[in-house]
mmCIF file of C-alpha atoms in Angstrom:
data_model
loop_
_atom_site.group_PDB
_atom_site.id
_atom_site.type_symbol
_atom_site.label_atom_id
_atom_site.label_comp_id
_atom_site.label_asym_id
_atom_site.label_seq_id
_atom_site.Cartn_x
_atom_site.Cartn_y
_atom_site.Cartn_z
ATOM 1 C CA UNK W 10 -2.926 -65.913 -4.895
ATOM 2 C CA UNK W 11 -0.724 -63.261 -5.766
ATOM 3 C CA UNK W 12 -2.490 -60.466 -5.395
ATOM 4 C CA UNK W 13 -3.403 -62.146 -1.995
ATOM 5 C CA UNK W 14 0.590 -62.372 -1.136
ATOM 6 C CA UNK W 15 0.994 -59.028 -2.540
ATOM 7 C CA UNK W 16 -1.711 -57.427 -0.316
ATOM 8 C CA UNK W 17 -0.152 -58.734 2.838
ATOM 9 C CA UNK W 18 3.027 -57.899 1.900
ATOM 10 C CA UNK W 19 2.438 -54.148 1.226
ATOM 11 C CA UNK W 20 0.696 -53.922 4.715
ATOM 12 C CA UNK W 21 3.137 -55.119 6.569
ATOM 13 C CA UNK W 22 6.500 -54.611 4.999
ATOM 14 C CA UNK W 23 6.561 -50.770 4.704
ATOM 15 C CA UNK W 24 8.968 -48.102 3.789
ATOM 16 C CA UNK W 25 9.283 -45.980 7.067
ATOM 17 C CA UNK W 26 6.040 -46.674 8.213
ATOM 18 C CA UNK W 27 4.933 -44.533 11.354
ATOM 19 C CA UNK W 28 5.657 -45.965 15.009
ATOM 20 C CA UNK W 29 5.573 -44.936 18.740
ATOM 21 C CA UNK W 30 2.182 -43.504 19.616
ATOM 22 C CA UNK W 31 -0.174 -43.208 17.227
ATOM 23 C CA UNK W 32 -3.008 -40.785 17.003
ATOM 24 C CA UNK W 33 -5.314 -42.968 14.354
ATOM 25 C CA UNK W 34 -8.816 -43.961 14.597
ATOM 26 C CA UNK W 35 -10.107 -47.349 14.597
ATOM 27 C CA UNK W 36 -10.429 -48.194 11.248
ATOM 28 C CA UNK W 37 -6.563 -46.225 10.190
ATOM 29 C CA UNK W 38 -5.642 -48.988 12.967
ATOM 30 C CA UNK W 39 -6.982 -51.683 11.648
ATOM 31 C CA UNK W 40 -6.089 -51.107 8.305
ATOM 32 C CA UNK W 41 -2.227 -50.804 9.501
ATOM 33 C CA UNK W 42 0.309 -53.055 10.443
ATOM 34 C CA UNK W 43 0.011 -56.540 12.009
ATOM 35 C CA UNK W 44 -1.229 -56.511 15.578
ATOM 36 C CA UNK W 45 -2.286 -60.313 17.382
ATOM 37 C CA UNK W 46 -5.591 -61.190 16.315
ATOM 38 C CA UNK W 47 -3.927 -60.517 12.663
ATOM 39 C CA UNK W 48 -0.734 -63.001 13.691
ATOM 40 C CA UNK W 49 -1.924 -66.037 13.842
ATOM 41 C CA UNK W 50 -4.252 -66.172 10.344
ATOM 42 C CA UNK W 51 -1.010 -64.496 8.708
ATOM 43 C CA UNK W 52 1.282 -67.313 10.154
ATOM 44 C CA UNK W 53 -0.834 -69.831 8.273
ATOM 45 C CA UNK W 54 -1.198 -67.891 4.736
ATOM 46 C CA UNK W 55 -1.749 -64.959 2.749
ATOM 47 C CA UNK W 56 -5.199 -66.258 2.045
ATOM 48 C CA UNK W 57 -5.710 -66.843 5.579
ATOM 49 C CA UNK W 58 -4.735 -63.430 7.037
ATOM 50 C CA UNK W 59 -6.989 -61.739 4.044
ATOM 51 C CA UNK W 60 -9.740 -64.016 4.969
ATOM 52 C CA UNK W 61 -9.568 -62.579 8.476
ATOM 53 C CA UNK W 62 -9.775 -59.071 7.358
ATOM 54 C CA UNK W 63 -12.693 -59.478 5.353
ATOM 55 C CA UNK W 64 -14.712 -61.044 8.191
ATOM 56 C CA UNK W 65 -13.447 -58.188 10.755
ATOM 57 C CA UNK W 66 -14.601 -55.615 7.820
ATOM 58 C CA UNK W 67 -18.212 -57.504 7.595
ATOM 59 C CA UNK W 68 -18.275 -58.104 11.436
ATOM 60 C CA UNK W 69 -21.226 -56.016 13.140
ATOM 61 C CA UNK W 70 -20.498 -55.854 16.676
ATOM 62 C CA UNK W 71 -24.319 -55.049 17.197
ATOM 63 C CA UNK W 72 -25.083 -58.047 16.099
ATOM 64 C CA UNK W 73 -22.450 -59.937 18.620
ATOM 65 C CA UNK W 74 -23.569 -60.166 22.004
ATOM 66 C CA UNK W 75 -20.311 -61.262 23.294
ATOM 67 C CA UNK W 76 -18.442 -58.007 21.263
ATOM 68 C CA UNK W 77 -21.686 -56.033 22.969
ATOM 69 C CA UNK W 78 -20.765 -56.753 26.197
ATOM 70 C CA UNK W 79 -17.284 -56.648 25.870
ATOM 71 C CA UNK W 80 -17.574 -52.800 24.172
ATOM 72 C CA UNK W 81 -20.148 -51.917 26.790
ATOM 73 C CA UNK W 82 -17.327 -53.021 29.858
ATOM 74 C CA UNK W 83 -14.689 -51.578 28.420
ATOM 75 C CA UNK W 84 -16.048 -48.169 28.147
ATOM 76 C CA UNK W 85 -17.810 -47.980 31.038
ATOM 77 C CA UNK W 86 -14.657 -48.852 32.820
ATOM 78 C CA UNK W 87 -11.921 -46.874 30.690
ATOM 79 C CA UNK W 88 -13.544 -43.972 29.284
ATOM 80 C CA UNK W 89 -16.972 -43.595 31.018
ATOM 81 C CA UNK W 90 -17.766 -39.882 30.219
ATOM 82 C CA UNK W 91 -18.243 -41.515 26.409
ATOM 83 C CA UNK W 92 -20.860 -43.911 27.101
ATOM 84 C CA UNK W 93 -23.714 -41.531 26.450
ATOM 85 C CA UNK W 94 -22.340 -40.734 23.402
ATOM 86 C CA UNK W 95 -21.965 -44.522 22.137
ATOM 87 C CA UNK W 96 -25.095 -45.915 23.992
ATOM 88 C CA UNK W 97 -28.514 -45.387 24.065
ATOM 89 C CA UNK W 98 -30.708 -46.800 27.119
ATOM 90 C CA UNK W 99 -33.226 -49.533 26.130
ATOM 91 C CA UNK W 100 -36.739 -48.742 24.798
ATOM 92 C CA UNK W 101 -39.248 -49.070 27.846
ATOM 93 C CA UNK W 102 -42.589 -48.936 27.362
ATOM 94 C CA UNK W 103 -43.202 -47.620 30.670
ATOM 95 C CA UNK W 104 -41.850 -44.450 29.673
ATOM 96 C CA UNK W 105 -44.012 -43.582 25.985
ATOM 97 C CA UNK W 106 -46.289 -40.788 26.432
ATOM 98 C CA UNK W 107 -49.472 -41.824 28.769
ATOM 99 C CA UNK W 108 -51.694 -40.103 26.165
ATOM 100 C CA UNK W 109 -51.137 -43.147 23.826
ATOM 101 C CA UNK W 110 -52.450 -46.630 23.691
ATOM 102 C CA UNK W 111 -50.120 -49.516 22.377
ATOM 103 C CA UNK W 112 -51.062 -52.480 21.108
ATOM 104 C CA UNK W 113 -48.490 -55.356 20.802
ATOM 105 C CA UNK W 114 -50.376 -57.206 17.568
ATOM 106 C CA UNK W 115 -52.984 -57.046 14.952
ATOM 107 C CA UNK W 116 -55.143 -59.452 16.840
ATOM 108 C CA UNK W 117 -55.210 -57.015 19.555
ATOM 109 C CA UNK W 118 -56.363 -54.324 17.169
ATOM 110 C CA UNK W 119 -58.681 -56.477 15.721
ATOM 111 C CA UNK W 120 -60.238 -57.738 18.884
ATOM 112 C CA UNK W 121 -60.451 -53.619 19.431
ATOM 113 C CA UNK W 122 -61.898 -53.015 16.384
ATOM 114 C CA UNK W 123 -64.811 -55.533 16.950
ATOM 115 C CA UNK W 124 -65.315 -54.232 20.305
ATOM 116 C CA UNK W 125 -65.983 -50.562 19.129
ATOM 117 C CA UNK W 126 -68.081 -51.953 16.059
ATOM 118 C CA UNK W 127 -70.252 -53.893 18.910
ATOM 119 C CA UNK W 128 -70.874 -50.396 19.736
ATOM 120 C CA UNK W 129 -72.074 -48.881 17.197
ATOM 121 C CA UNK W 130 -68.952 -47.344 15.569
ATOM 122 C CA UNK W 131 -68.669 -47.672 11.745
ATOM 123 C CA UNK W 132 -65.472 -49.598 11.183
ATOM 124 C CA UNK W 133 -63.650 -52.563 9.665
ATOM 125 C CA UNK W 134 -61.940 -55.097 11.061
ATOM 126 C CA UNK W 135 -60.358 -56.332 7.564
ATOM 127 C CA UNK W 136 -56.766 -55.797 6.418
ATOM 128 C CA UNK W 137 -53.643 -55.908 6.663
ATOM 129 C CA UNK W 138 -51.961 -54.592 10.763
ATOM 130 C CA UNK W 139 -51.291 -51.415 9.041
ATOM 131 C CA UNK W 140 -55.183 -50.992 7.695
ATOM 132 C CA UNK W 141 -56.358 -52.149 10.863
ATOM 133 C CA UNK W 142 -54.448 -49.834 12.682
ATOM 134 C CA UNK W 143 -55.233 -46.745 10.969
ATOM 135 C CA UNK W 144 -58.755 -47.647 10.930
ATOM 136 C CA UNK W 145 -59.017 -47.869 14.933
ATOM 137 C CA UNK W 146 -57.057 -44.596 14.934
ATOM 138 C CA UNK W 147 -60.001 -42.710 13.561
ATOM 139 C CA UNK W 148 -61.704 -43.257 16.345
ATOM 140 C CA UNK W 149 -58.647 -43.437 18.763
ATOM 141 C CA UNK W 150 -56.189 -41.137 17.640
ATOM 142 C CA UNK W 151 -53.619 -42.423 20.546
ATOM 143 C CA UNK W 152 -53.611 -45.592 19.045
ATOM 144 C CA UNK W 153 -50.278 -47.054 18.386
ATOM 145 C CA UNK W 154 -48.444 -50.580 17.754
ATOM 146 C CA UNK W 155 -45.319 -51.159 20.431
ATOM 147 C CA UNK W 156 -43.393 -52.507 17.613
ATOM 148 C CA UNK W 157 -43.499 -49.402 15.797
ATOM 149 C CA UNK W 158 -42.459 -47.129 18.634
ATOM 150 C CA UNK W 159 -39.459 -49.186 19.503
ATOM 151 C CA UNK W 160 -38.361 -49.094 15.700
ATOM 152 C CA UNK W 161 -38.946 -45.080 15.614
ATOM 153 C CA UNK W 162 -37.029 -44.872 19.022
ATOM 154 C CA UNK W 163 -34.325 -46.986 17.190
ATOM 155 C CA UNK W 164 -33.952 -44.830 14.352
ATOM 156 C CA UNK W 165 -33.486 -41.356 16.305
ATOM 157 C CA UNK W 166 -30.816 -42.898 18.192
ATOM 158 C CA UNK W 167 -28.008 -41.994 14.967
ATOM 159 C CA UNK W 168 -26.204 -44.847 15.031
ATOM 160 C CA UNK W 169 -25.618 -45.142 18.999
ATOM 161 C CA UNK W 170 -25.663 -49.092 20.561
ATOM 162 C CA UNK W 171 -28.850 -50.241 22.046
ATOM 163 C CA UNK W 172 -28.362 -52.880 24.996
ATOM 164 C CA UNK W 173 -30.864 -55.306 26.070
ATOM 165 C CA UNK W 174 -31.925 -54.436 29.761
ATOM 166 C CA UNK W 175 -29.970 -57.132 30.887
ATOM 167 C CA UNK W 176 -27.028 -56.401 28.739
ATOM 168 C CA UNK W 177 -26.960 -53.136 30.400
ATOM 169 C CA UNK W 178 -27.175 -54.602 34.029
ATOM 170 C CA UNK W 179 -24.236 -57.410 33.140
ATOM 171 C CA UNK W 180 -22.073 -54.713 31.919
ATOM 172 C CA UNK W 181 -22.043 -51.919 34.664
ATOM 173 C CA UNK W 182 -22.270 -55.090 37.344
ATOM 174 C CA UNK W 183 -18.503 -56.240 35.950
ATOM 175 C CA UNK W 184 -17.455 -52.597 35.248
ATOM 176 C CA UNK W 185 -18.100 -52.294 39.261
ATOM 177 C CA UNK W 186 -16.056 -54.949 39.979
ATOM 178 C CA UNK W 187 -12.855 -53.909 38.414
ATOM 179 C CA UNK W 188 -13.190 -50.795 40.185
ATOM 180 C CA UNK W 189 -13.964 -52.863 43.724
ATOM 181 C CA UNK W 190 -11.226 -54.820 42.506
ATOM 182 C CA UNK W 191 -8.922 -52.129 42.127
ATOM 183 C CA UNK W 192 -9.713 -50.191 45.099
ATOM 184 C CA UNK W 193 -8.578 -53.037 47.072
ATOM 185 C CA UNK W 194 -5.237 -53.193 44.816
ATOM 186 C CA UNK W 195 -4.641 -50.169 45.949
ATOM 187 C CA UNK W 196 -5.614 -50.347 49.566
ATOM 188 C CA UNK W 197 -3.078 -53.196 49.903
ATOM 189 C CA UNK W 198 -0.144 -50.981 49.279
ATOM 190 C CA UNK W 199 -0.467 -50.947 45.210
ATOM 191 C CA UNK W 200 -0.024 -48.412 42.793
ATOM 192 C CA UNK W 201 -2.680 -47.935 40.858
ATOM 193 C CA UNK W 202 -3.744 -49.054 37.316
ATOM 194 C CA UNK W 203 -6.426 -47.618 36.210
ATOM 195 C CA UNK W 204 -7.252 -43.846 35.651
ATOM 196 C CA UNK W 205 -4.114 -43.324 33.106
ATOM 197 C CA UNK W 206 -4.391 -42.739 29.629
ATOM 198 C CA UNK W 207 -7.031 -44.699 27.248
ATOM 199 C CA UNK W 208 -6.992 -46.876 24.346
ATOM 200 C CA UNK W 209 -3.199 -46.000 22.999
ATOM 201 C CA UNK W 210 -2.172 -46.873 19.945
ATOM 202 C CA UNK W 211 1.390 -47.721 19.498
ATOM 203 C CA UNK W 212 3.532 -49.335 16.136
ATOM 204 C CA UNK W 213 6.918 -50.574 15.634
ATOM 205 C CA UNK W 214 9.063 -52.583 13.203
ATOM 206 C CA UNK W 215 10.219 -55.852 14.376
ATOM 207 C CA UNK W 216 14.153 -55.873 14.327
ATOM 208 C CA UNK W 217 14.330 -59.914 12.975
ATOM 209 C CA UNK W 218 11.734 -59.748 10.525
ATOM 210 C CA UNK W 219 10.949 -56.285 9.489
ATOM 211 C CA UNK W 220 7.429 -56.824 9.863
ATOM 212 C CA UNK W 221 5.549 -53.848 10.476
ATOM 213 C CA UNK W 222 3.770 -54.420 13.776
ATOM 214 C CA UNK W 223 0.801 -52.704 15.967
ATOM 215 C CA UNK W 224 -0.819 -53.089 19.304
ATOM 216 C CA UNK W 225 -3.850 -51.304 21.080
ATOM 217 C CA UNK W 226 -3.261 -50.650 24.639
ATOM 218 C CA UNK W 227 -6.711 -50.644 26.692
ATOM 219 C CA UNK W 228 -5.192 -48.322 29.672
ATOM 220 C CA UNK W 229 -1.751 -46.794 30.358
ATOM 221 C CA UNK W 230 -1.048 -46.676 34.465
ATOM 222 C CA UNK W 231 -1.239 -42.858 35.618
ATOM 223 C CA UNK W 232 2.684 -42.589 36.419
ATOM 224 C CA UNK W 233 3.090 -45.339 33.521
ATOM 225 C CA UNK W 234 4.794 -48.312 35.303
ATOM 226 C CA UNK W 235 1.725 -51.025 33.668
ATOM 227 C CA UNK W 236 0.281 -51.512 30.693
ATOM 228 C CA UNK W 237 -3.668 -52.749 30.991
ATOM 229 C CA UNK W 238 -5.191 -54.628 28.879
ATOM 230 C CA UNK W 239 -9.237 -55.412 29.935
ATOM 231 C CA UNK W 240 -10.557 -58.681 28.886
ATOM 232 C CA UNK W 241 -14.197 -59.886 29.576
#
């Protein structure tokens, strides 16, 4: 429990830590200061607010649909141009190469296999999906399993996010209506919100407490009257 206490301590009461704007990545964020997701958990205990930071650490976000779609909004809305960068589009099996011929199961290769033996071709229907597979590709060389083109087509991606079709769709639809949204903000007189600086990083040190504290702000207004911060 001490070394719990201890660990909170040293991140959030600091010897001239750095504030204003911050230039930091994610994780340097993260790993600094005490921003409001971290509040609450800390309010309750050490062991609570290191609990916290060991799920955010293990947290996948691809994994999280609702953390997908949130990501997926707030970039197409605040910094656009990097979406190709952080996305991939889906895998569509409309677009593999026509010279190939997928097969979405074993059985289906099988079934194929017995067909071309029917024939007159010498081959075996035995085996495990791989066998099978390589066996009908001596006779068609196009032969391929879906399964294993979408995995391929996942792996040359380096590391970019993969929507679902629909994940896709749900996230440029509500991206499109914060910008309808704020065209008619403006239109009625407003000034606008949106189009400033992204994703700033600012830290301070709480006057009554000395805490050490941080906050991520999504959007900045262009002449910097509003801060914006996107939720989903």
């Amino acid at each position: 429990m001490d070394a719990v206490i201890e660990s909170l301590r040293a991140n959030l009461l600091r010897e001239d830590p750095p504030t204003g704007a911050l230039d930091i990545d994610d994780a340097a964020y993260f790993a600094s200061g005490l921003g409001g997701s971290g509040l609450k958990p800390a309010l309750q205990s050490g062991q609570h607010w290191l609990a916290a930071q060991i799920k955010r650490a293990l947290a996948d976000d691809k994994d999280d649909a609702g953390r997908r779609f949130g990501h997926a909004v707030h970039c197409l809305v605040l910094e656009p141009d990097e979406w190709g960068k952080r996305y991939a589009p889906p895998f569509r099996v409309g677009k593999v190469d026509a010279s190939l011929t997928l097969y979405e199961s074993g059985k289906e290769v099988a079934d194929r296999l017995r067909a071309l033996k029917d024939d007159g071709h010498k081959v075996k229907v035995s085996g495990s999906n791989a066998d099978k597979l390589v066996e009908l590709q001596a006779v068609e060389p196009g032969a391929r399993y879906t399964s294993d083109l979408a995995a391929d087509y996942y792996r040359e991606q380096g590391g970019r996010t993969i929507l679902l079709e629909d994940e896709e769709a749900r996230a440029r639809a509500a991206a499109a209506a914060v910008w309808e949204w704020h065209s008619r903000w403006i239109e009625a007189g407003n000034r606008p919100i949106l189009g400033g600086p992204t994703e700033r990083a600012i830290a301070w040190v709480d006057e009554s407490t000395g805490i050490y504290c941080r906050a991520k702000i999504d959007a900045v207004a262009p002449d910097e009257h509003a801060w914006v911060d996107l939720k989903t």
